[in-house]
Coordinates of C-alpha atoms in Angstrom, one line a residue:
Chain A
G1 CA 104.7 82.0 119.7
A2 CA 101.1 80.7 119.5
V3 CA 99.9 77.9 118.5
V4 CA 97.4 76.8 115.4
S5 CA 97.1 73.0 115.0
Q6 CA 95.3 72.0 111.7
H7 CA 93.9 68.4 111.0
P8 CA 94.0 66.1 108.8
S9 CA 97.6 67.1 107.5
R10 CA 96.8 64.7 104.5
V11 CA 93.9 63.4 103.0
I12 CA 92.7 61.7 100.1
C13 CA 88.7 61.6 99.2
K14 CA 86.7 60.2 96.7
S15 CA 85.1 62.7 94.1
G16 CA 81.8 63.8 95.2
T17 CA 82.4 63.2 98.7
S18 CA 82.9 65.6 101.2
V19 CA 85.8 66.5 103.4
K20 CA 86.2 68.4 106.9
I21 CA 89.6 70.3 107.8
E22 CA 90.0 71.7 111.4
C23 CA 91.8 74.9 112.6
R24 CA 92.4 74.8 116.5
S25 CA 94.1 78.0 118.3
L26 CA 95.8 75.9 121.3
D27 CA 96.4 78.5 123.5
F28 CA 94.6 81.6 122.5
Q29 CA 91.3 82.5 121.6
A30 CA 90.8 83.2 118.3
T31 CA 88.1 85.5 117.4
T32 CA 88.8 85.5 113.8
M33 CA 90.3 82.6 111.5
F34 CA 91.4 82.6 108.3
W35 CA 91.2 80.0 105.4
Y36 CA 93.5 79.7 102.6
R37 CA 94.0 77.8 99.3
Q38 CA 97.7 77.8 97.9
F39 CA 98.7 76.3 94.6
P40 CA 102.3 74.7 93.7
K41 CA 104.8 77.4 94.1
Q42 CA 102.1 80.3 94.7
S43 CA 101.3 82.6 97.4
L44 CA 98.4 82.1 99.6
M45 CA 95.0 82.8 97.9
L46 CA 92.5 83.9 100.9
M47 CA 89.3 81.8 100.8
A48 CA 87.2 83.4 103.5
T49 CA 87.0 85.0 107.0
S50 CA 85.8 83.4 109.9
N51 CA 84.5 85.1 112.7
E52 CA 83.4 83.1 115.9
G53 CA 79.6 83.3 116.2
S54 CA 79.0 84.4 112.7
K55 CA 78.7 83.8 109.1
A56 CA 81.9 83.5 107.4
T57 CA 83.1 85.9 104.6
Y58 CA 84.0 84.9 101.4
E59 CA 86.4 86.1 99.2
Q60 CA 85.3 86.9 95.4
G61 CA 85.1 83.8 93.4
V62 CA 84.8 81.4 96.2
E63 CA 81.7 79.3 96.2
K64 CA 80.2 79.6 99.7
D65 CA 78.0 76.4 99.2
K66 CA 81.1 74.4 98.3
F67 CA 83.3 75.6 100.7
L68 CA 81.6 75.5 104.2
I69 CA 83.1 77.5 107.2
N70 CA 82.3 77.0 110.7
H71 CA 83.5 79.3 113.5
A72 CA 81.3 77.9 116.3
S73 CA 84.5 78.7 119.1
L74 CA 86.9 80.9 120.2
T75 CA 89.4 77.9 119.3
L76 CA 88.0 76.0 116.4
S77 CA 86.9 76.6 112.7
T78 CA 86.1 73.9 110.3
L79 CA 86.2 74.2 106.5
T80 CA 84.1 71.5 104.6
V81 CA 84.9 70.9 100.9
T82 CA 81.4 69.4 99.7
S83 CA 80.9 67.2 96.9
A84 CA 84.9 67.4 96.0
H85 CA 86.2 67.3 92.8
P86 CA 89.7 66.6 91.7
E87 CA 90.4 70.2 91.0
D88 CA 89.7 71.0 94.5
S89 CA 93.1 69.6 95.4
S90 CA 95.5 71.8 96.7
F91 CA 96.7 72.8 100.0
Y92 CA 94.6 74.7 102.4
I93 CA 96.4 76.5 105.2
C94 CA 94.5 78.1 108.4
S95 CA 95.5 81.1 110.2
A96 CA 94.3 82.8 113.0
Y97 CA 94.4 86.1 114.6
T98 CA 95.6 87.2 118.0
P99 CA 94.6 90.5 119.1
S100 CA 97.5 90.7 121.7
G101 CA 100.2 90.5 119.2
N102 CA 98.6 92.0 116.4
T103 CA 99.7 89.1 114.0
I104 CA 98.5 85.8 112.5
Y105 CA 99.7 82.3 113.5
F106 CA 99.5 79.7 110.6
G107 CA 98.6 76.1 110.8
E108 CA 100.6 73.1 109.4
G109 CA 98.5 72.6 106.4
S110 CA 96.2 70.4 104.8
W111 CA 96.9 68.6 101.8
L112 CA 93.4 67.7 100.1
T113 CA 93.9 64.9 96.9
V114 CA 90.5 64.3 95.5
V115 CA 90.5 60.9 93.3
Chain B
A1 CA 92.7 97.8 97.7
Q2 CA 95.9 97.2 99.1
T3 CA 98.6 94.9 97.2
V4 CA 102.1 93.8 98.1
T5 CA 104.6 93.3 95.2
Q6 CA 107.5 90.9 95.8
S7 CA 110.0 91.5 92.4
Q8 CA 112.1 88.9 93.1
P9 CA 110.4 85.4 92.5
E10 CA 113.8 83.5 93.2
M11 CA 116.9 84.8 95.0
S12 CA 119.9 82.9 96.0
V13 CA 123.0 83.4 98.8
Q14 CA 126.1 81.8 99.3
E15 CA 126.2 80.4 103.2
A16 CA 127.4 83.1 106.0
E17 CA 127.0 85.8 103.3
T18 CA 123.9 88.5 103.7
V19 CA 120.9 88.6 101.5
T20 CA 118.0 91.1 100.7
L21 CA 114.7 90.6 99.5
S22 CA 112.4 93.4 98.6
C23 CA 109.1 94.1 99.1
T24 CA 106.8 97.0 98.3
Y25 CA 103.2 97.6 99.2
D26 CA 100.6 100.1 97.8
T27 CA 97.9 101.9 100.7
S28 CA 96.5 105.0 101.4
E29 CA 96.3 104.6 104.8
S30 CA 99.2 105.8 107.3
D31 CA 98.8 103.1 110.0
Y32 CA 99.5 99.4 109.4
Y33 CA 101.6 96.7 110.1
L34 CA 104.2 94.9 107.9
F35 CA 105.4 91.2 108.2
W36 CA 107.7 88.6 106.6
Y37 CA 106.9 85.2 107.0
K38 CA 108.8 82.2 106.0
Q39 CA 107.4 78.9 104.4
P40 CA 110.2 76.1 104.2
P41 CA 109.4 72.7 102.1
S42 CA 107.4 71.7 105.4
R43 CA 104.9 74.3 104.2
Q44 CA 104.5 75.5 107.7
M45 CA 104.2 79.4 107.9
I46 CA 106.6 81.1 110.4
L47 CA 106.3 84.8 111.5
V48 CA 110.0 86.1 110.7
I49 CA 109.6 89.7 111.8
R50 CA 107.1 92.2 112.0
Q51 CA 107.3 96.2 112.0
E52 CA 104.7 98.8 113.0
A53 CA 104.0 101.7 110.3
Y54 CA 104.2 104.1 113.3
K55 CA 107.6 102.9 114.4
Q56 CA 110.5 104.8 112.7
Q57 CA 113.1 102.3 113.7
N58 CA 113.5 99.6 111.9
A59 CA 112.7 96.0 113.6
T60 CA 115.4 93.3 114.3
E61 CA 115.1 89.8 115.3
N62 CA 118.6 88.1 115.7
R63 CA 119.8 87.8 112.0
F64 CA 117.0 89.2 110.3
S65 CA 116.4 93.1 110.0
V66 CA 114.2 95.3 107.9
N67 CA 114.7 98.2 106.2
F68 CA 111.2 99.9 106.6
Q69 CA 111.4 103.3 104.1
K70 CA 107.5 104.7 105.0
A71 CA 107.6 107.4 102.1
A72 CA 108.7 104.9 99.6
K73 CA 106.3 102.2 100.5
S74 CA 109.1 99.7 100.9
F75 CA 109.7 97.0 103.3
S76 CA 112.7 94.8 102.4
L77 CA 113.9 91.8 104.5
K78 CA 118.0 91.4 105.5
I79 CA 119.1 88.3 106.1
S80 CA 122.7 88.3 107.5
D81 CA 125.2 85.1 108.0
S82 CA 122.7 83.5 105.8
Q83 CA 122.4 79.3 107.1
L84 CA 121.2 76.5 104.8
G85 CA 117.9 76.3 107.1
D86 CA 117.1 80.0 105.9
A87 CA 116.5 78.2 102.2
A88 CA 112.9 78.9 101.8
M89 CA 110.2 80.7 100.2
Y90 CA 109.5 84.2 102.0
F91 CA 106.3 86.4 102.1
C92 CA 106.0 89.8 102.6
A93 CA 102.5 91.0 104.1
Y94 CA 100.7 94.1 104.8
R95 CA 98.0 94.4 107.2
R96 CA 95.6 97.8 107.9
A97 CA 95.8 99.1 111.5
N98 CA 92.4 100.1 112.2
T99 CA 89.9 98.0 110.3
G100 CA 89.5 94.5 109.8
N101 CA 92.3 91.8 110.3
Q102 CA 92.8 90.4 106.6
F103 CA 96.5 90.4 105.7
Y104 CA 97.4 90.7 102.3
F105 CA 100.3 88.7 100.7
G106 CA 102.9 89.4 98.2
T107 CA 103.8 86.5 95.7
G108 CA 106.7 85.4 97.4
T109 CA 110.7 85.1 97.0
S110 CA 112.2 81.8 96.7
L111 CA 115.4 81.4 98.6
T112 CA 118.2 79.4 97.9
V113 CA 121.4 79.0 100.4
I114 CA 124.5 77.8 98.4
P115 CA 126.7 75.8 100.7

């Protein structure tokens, strides 16, 4: 299947700082990427849909100024958590849509810990 | 809005036995896709199987098969000859065929395989 790489897998940052998470599609072009947040033992919560070359579409309740998403190329989307707080600590997962396969493939996920 | 319901938070199965995970969904669309994803302890989401709604034949992937009942809006996953490596969270997902690429996930079923 298609490969989606997410980096970093784990990151610890200080409260008030910003942290960037990258999501890359390695062997296909992804016009659409998705960012999810997953709380322990819960399902994936869609945060935003990222389309290459345009602004991301955020789900209700997700602060667009806090979770900045950029999809500058067909293989890269980034999520920047700005002015991070301990309550932002979570597991973040990206995924990329493949039109040819009509499905999505996931990155490995990123653990963010804000101290 | 589309909703996906997994009514079994936890399931267990004896190694080598068969287990069925339930999923129901709500939609007014006639054309859509359904998926089962597996999330092992590593947290990497893995596509297990997919089904196109316009196909009457149930999808099969080795030991994994689905029972797709379109009228009942039911999409269960059967795992045959269960193996220890099948232990994971399983998420059912829905995607509309014609508009948007957004996936809707169920709340997940935690599967334990007993040696």
